[in-house]
Short mmCIF file of C-alpha atoms in Angstrom, two decimals:
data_model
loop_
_atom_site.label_atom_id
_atom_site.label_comp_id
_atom_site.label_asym_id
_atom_site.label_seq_id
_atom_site.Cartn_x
_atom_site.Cartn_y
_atom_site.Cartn_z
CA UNK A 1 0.00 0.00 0.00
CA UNK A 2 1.65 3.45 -1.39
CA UNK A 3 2.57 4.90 2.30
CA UNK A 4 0.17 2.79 4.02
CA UNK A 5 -2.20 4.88 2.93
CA UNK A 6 -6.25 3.90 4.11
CA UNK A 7 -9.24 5.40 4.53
CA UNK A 8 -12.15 5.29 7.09
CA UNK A 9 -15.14 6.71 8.69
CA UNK A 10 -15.00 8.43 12.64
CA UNK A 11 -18.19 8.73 14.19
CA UNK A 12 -18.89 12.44 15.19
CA UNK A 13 -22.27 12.71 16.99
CA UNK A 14 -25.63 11.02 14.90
CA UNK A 15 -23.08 11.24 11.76
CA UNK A 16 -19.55 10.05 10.84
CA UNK A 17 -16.60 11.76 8.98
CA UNK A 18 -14.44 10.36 6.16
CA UNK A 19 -10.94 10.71 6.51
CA UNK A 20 -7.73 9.48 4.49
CA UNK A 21 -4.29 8.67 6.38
CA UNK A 22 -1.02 7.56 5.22
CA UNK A 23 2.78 7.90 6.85
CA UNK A 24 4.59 5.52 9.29
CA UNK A 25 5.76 8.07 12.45
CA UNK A 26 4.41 8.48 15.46
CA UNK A 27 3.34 12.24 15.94
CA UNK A 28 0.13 13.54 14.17
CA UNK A 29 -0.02 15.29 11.38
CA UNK A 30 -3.92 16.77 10.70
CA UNK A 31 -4.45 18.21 7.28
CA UNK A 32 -7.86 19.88 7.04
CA UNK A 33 -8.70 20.81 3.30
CA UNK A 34 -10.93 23.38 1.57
CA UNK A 35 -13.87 24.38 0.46
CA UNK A 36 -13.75 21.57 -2.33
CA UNK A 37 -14.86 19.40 0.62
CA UNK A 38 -18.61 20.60 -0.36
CA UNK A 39 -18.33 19.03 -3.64
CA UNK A 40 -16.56 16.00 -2.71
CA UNK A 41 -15.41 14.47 0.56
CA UNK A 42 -11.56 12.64 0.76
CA UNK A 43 -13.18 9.37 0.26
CA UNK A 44 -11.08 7.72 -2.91
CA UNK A 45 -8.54 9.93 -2.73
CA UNK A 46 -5.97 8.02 -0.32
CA UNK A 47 -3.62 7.43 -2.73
CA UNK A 48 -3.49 11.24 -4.83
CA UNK A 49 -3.13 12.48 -0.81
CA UNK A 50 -0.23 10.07 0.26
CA UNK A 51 1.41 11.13 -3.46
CA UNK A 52 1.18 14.94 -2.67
CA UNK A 53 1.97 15.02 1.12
CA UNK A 54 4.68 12.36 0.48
CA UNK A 55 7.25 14.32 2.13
CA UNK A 56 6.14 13.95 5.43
CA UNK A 57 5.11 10.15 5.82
CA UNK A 58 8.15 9.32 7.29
CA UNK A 59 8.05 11.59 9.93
CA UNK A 60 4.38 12.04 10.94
CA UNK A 61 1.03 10.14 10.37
CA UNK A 62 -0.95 12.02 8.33
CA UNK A 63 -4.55 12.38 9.04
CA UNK A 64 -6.59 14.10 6.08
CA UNK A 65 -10.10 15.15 7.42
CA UNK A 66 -13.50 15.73 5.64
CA UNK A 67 -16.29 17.99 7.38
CA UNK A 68 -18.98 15.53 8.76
CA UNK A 69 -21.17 13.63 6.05
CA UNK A 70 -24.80 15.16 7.17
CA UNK A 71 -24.20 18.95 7.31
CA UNK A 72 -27.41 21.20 8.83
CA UNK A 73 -28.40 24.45 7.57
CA UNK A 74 -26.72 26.83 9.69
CA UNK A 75 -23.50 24.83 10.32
CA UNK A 76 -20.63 27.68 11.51
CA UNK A 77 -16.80 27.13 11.18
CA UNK A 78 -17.05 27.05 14.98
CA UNK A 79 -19.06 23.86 14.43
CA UNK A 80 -16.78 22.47 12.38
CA UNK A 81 -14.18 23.17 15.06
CA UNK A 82 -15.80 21.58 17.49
CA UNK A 83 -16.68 18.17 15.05
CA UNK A 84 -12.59 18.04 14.31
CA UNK A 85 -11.93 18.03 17.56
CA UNK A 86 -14.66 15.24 18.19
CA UNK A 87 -13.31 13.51 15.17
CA UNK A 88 -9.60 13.69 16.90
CA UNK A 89 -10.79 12.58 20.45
CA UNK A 90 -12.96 9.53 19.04
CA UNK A 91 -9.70 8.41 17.20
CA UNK A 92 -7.64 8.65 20.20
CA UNK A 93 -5.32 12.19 19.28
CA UNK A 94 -4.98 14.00 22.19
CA UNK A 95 -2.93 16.64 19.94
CA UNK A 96 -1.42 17.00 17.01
CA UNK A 97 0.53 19.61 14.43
CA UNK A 98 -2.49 21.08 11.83
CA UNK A 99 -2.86 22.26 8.64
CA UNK A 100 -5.86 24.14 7.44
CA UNK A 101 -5.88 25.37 3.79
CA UNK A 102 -8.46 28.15 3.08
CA UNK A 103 -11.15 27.15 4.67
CA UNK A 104 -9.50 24.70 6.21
CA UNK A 105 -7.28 27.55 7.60
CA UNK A 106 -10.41 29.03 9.40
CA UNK A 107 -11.63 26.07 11.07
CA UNK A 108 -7.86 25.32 12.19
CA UNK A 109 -8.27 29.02 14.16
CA UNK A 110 -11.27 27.72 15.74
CA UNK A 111 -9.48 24.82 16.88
CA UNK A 112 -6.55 26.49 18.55
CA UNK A 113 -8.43 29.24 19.78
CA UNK A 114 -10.96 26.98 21.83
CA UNK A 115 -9.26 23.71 21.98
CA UNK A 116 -5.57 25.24 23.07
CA UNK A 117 -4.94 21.66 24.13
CA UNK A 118 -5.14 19.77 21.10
CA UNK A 119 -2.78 21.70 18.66
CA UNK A 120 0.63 21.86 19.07
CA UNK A 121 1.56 23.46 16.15
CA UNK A 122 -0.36 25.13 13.43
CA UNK A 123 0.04 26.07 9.75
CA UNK A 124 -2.70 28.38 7.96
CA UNK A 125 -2.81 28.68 4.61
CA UNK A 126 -3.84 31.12 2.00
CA UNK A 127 -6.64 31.45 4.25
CA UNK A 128 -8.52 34.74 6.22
CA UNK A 129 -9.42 35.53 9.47
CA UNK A 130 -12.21 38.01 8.84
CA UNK A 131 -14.64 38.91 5.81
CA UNK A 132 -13.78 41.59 3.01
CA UNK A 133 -15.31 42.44 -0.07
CA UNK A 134 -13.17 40.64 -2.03
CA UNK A 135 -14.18 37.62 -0.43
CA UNK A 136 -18.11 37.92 -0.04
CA UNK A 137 -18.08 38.82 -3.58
CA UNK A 138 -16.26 35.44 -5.14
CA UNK A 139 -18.03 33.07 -2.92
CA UNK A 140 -21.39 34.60 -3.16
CA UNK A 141 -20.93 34.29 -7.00
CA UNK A 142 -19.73 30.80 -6.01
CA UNK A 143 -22.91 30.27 -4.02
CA UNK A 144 -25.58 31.23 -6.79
CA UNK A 145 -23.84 29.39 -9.17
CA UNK A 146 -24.34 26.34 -7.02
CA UNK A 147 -28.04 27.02 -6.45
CA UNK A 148 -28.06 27.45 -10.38
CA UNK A 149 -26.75 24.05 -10.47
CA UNK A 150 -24.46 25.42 -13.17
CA UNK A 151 -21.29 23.21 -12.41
CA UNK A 152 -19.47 23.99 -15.39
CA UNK A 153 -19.13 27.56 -14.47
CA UNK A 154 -18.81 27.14 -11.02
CA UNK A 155 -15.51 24.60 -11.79
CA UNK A 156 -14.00 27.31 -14.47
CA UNK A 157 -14.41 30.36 -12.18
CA UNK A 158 -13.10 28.37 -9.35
CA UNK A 159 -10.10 27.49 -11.32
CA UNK A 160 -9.36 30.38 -12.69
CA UNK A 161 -9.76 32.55 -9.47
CA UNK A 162 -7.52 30.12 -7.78
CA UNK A 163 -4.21 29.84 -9.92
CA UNK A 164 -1.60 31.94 -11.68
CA UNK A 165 -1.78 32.27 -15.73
CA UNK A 166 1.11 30.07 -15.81
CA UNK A 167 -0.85 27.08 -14.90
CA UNK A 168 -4.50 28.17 -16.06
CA UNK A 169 -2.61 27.27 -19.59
CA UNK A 170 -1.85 24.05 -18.68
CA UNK A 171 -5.19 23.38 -16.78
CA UNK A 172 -7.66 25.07 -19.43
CA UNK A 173 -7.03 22.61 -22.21
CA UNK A 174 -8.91 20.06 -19.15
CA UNK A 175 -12.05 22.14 -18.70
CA UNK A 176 -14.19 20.00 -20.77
CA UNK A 177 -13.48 17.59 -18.83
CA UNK A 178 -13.13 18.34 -15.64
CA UNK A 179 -16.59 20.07 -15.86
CA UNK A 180 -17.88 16.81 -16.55
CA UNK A 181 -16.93 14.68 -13.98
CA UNK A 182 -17.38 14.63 -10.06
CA UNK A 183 -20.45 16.71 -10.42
CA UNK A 184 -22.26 16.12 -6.93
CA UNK A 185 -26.06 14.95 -7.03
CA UNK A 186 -27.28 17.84 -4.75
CA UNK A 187 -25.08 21.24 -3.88
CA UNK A 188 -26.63 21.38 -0.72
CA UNK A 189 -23.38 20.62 1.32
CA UNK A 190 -21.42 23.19 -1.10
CA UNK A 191 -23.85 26.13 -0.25
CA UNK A 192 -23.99 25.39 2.76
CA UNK A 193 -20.10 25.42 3.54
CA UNK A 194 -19.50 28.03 1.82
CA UNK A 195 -22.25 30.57 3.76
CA UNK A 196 -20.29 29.17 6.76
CA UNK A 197 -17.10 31.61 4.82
CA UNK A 198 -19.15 34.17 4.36
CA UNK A 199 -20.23 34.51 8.36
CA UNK A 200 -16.56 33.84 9.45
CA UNK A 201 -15.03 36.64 11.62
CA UNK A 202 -12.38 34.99 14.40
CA UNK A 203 -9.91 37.82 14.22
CA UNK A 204 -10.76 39.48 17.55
CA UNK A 205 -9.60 36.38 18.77
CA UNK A 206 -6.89 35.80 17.30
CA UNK A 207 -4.55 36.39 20.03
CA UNK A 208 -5.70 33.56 21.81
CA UNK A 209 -3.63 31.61 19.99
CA UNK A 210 -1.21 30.36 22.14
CA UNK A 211 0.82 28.02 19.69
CA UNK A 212 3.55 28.35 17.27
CA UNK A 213 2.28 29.52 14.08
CA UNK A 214 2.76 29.54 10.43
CA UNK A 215 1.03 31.50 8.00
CA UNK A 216 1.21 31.23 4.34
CA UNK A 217 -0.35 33.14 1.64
CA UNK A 218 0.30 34.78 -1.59
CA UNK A 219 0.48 38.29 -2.48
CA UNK A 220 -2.22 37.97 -5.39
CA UNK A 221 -4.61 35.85 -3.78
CA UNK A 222 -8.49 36.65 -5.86
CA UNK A 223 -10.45 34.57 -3.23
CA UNK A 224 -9.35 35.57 0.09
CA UNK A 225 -7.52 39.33 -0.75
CA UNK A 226 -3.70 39.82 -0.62
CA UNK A 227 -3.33 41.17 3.05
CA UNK A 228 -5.61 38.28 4.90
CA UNK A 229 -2.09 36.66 5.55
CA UNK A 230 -0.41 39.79 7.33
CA UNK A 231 -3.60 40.49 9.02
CA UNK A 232 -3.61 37.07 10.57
CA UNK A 233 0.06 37.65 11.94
CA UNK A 234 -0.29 40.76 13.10
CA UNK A 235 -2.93 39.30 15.87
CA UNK A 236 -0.97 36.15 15.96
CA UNK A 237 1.87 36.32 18.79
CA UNK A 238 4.16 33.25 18.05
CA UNK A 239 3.40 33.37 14.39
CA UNK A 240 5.67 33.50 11.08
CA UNK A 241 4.66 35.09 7.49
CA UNK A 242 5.62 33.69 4.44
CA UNK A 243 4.28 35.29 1.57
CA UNK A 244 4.55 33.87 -1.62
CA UNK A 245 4.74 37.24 -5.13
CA UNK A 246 2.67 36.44 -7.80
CA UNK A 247 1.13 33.46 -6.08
CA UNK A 248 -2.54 33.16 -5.34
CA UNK A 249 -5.24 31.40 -3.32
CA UNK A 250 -3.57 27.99 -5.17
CA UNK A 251 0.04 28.91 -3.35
CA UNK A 252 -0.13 25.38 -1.75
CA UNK A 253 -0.04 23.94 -4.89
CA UNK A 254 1.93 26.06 -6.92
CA UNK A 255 4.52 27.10 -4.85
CA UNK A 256 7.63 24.57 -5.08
CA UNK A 257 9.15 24.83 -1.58
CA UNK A 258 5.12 24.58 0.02
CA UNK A 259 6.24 21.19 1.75
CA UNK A 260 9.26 21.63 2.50
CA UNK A 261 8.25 25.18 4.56
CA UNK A 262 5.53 23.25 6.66
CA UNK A 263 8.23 20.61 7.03
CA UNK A 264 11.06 22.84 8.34
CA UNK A 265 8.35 24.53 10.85
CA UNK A 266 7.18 21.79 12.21
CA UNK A 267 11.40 20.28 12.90
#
């Protein structure tokens, strides 16, 4: 198995939460991912995971984590806080170094800021810590789309908010296709994750958090806005910036050294 990579289910409440995990060490690694989650949870990606977080299976078991698979109208970041933490406890982590990527990156605040105890280190990325226009405008358009069912649009705009020109030329010859596939049968989930974005606001309390942070984020971000990163470490005491020029809300992805920065924080 590539990394002894495997998947399950972790019962959180009257629901359960799929998660993928790969990597031989002994400290936890917790990788919470982004708004994509509405369209489509980790289950069947084990394997794509393991390939792209490769570099730290030796030293950590990675843990990639899904929101909850019955979502209800109204469902905050908080609450998805509080369900990761559930979803930690019930698999017997009692802490562990996270990762939150964009909205990912939000919930992860949530989790140090009222679970101190359970994060020992933490790494946000491209991610914000309160709304701005920038923001409420992409994700609203995001939103309607969704309640358009208009996936083919909703894919493109996603795409093309989300990544430099460099690699929109490489991705764009794939739109036909990858408007075709993975299309969910309801966008109920979507919509409702991403109003849970547009209500966000934890950077009054940002200086709560106790822990060691990192905080990555490019200076040409169209999702979040280029100063959500150096707003977030500005409130953050033990924090460190690393801003990526040119990059955008796809950084994690695009940027080369991506891994290897989480990596050398977390040594």
């Amino acid at each position: 198995m590539f990394y002894e990579a495997k998947e399950g289910k972790v019962n959180v409440g009257r629901t359960d939460m799929d998660y993928a995990t790969f990597g031989s060490g002994q400290k936890a690694f917790i990788i919470i991912p982004g708004l994509g989650d509405g369209l489509r949870t980790v289950k069947g990606t084990k394997i794509l995971l393991a390939r792209m977080y490769k570099l730290f299976a030796k030293e950590y078991k990675v843990y990639v984590f899904s929101r909850k698979n019955h979502i209800e109208e109204g469902y905050s970041i908080r609450d998805m806080a509080e369900d990761q933490k559930i979803a930690m406890e019930n698999l017997g982590i009692k802490n562990a170094y996270i990762m939150g990527v964009s909205q990912g990156g939000m919930i992860s605040q949530y989790l140090a800021i009222d679970y101190p105890e359970m994060v020992d280190k933490l790494v946000i990325g491209v991610s914000v810590s309160k709304q701005n226009d920038i923001m409420q405008k992409v994700i609203k358009n995001w939103i309607t789309l969704a309640e358009n069912n208009d996936y083919r649009n909703l894919i493109i705009d996603t795409m093309e908010k989300t990544f430099t020109e460099d690699k929109l030329k490489k991705y764009r010859v794939f739109y036909p296709i990858l408007t075709r596939v993975g299309k969910p049968k309801n966008f109920k989930r979507l919509i409702i994750q991403a109003n849970a974005c547009l209500h966000h606001n934890a950077y009054d309390e940002l200086d709560k958090i106790k822990c060691s942070t990192l905080i990555i984020g490019g200076d040409s971000d169209k999702v979040v806005g280029k100063n959500a990163s150096e707003e977030m470490a500005e409130r953050i005491n033990k924090s460190k910036l690393i801003l990526y020029k040119g990059l955008g809300h796809g950084a994690y992805e695009e940027a080369k050294d991506f891994n290897q920065q989480v990596l050398r924080f977390f040594i």
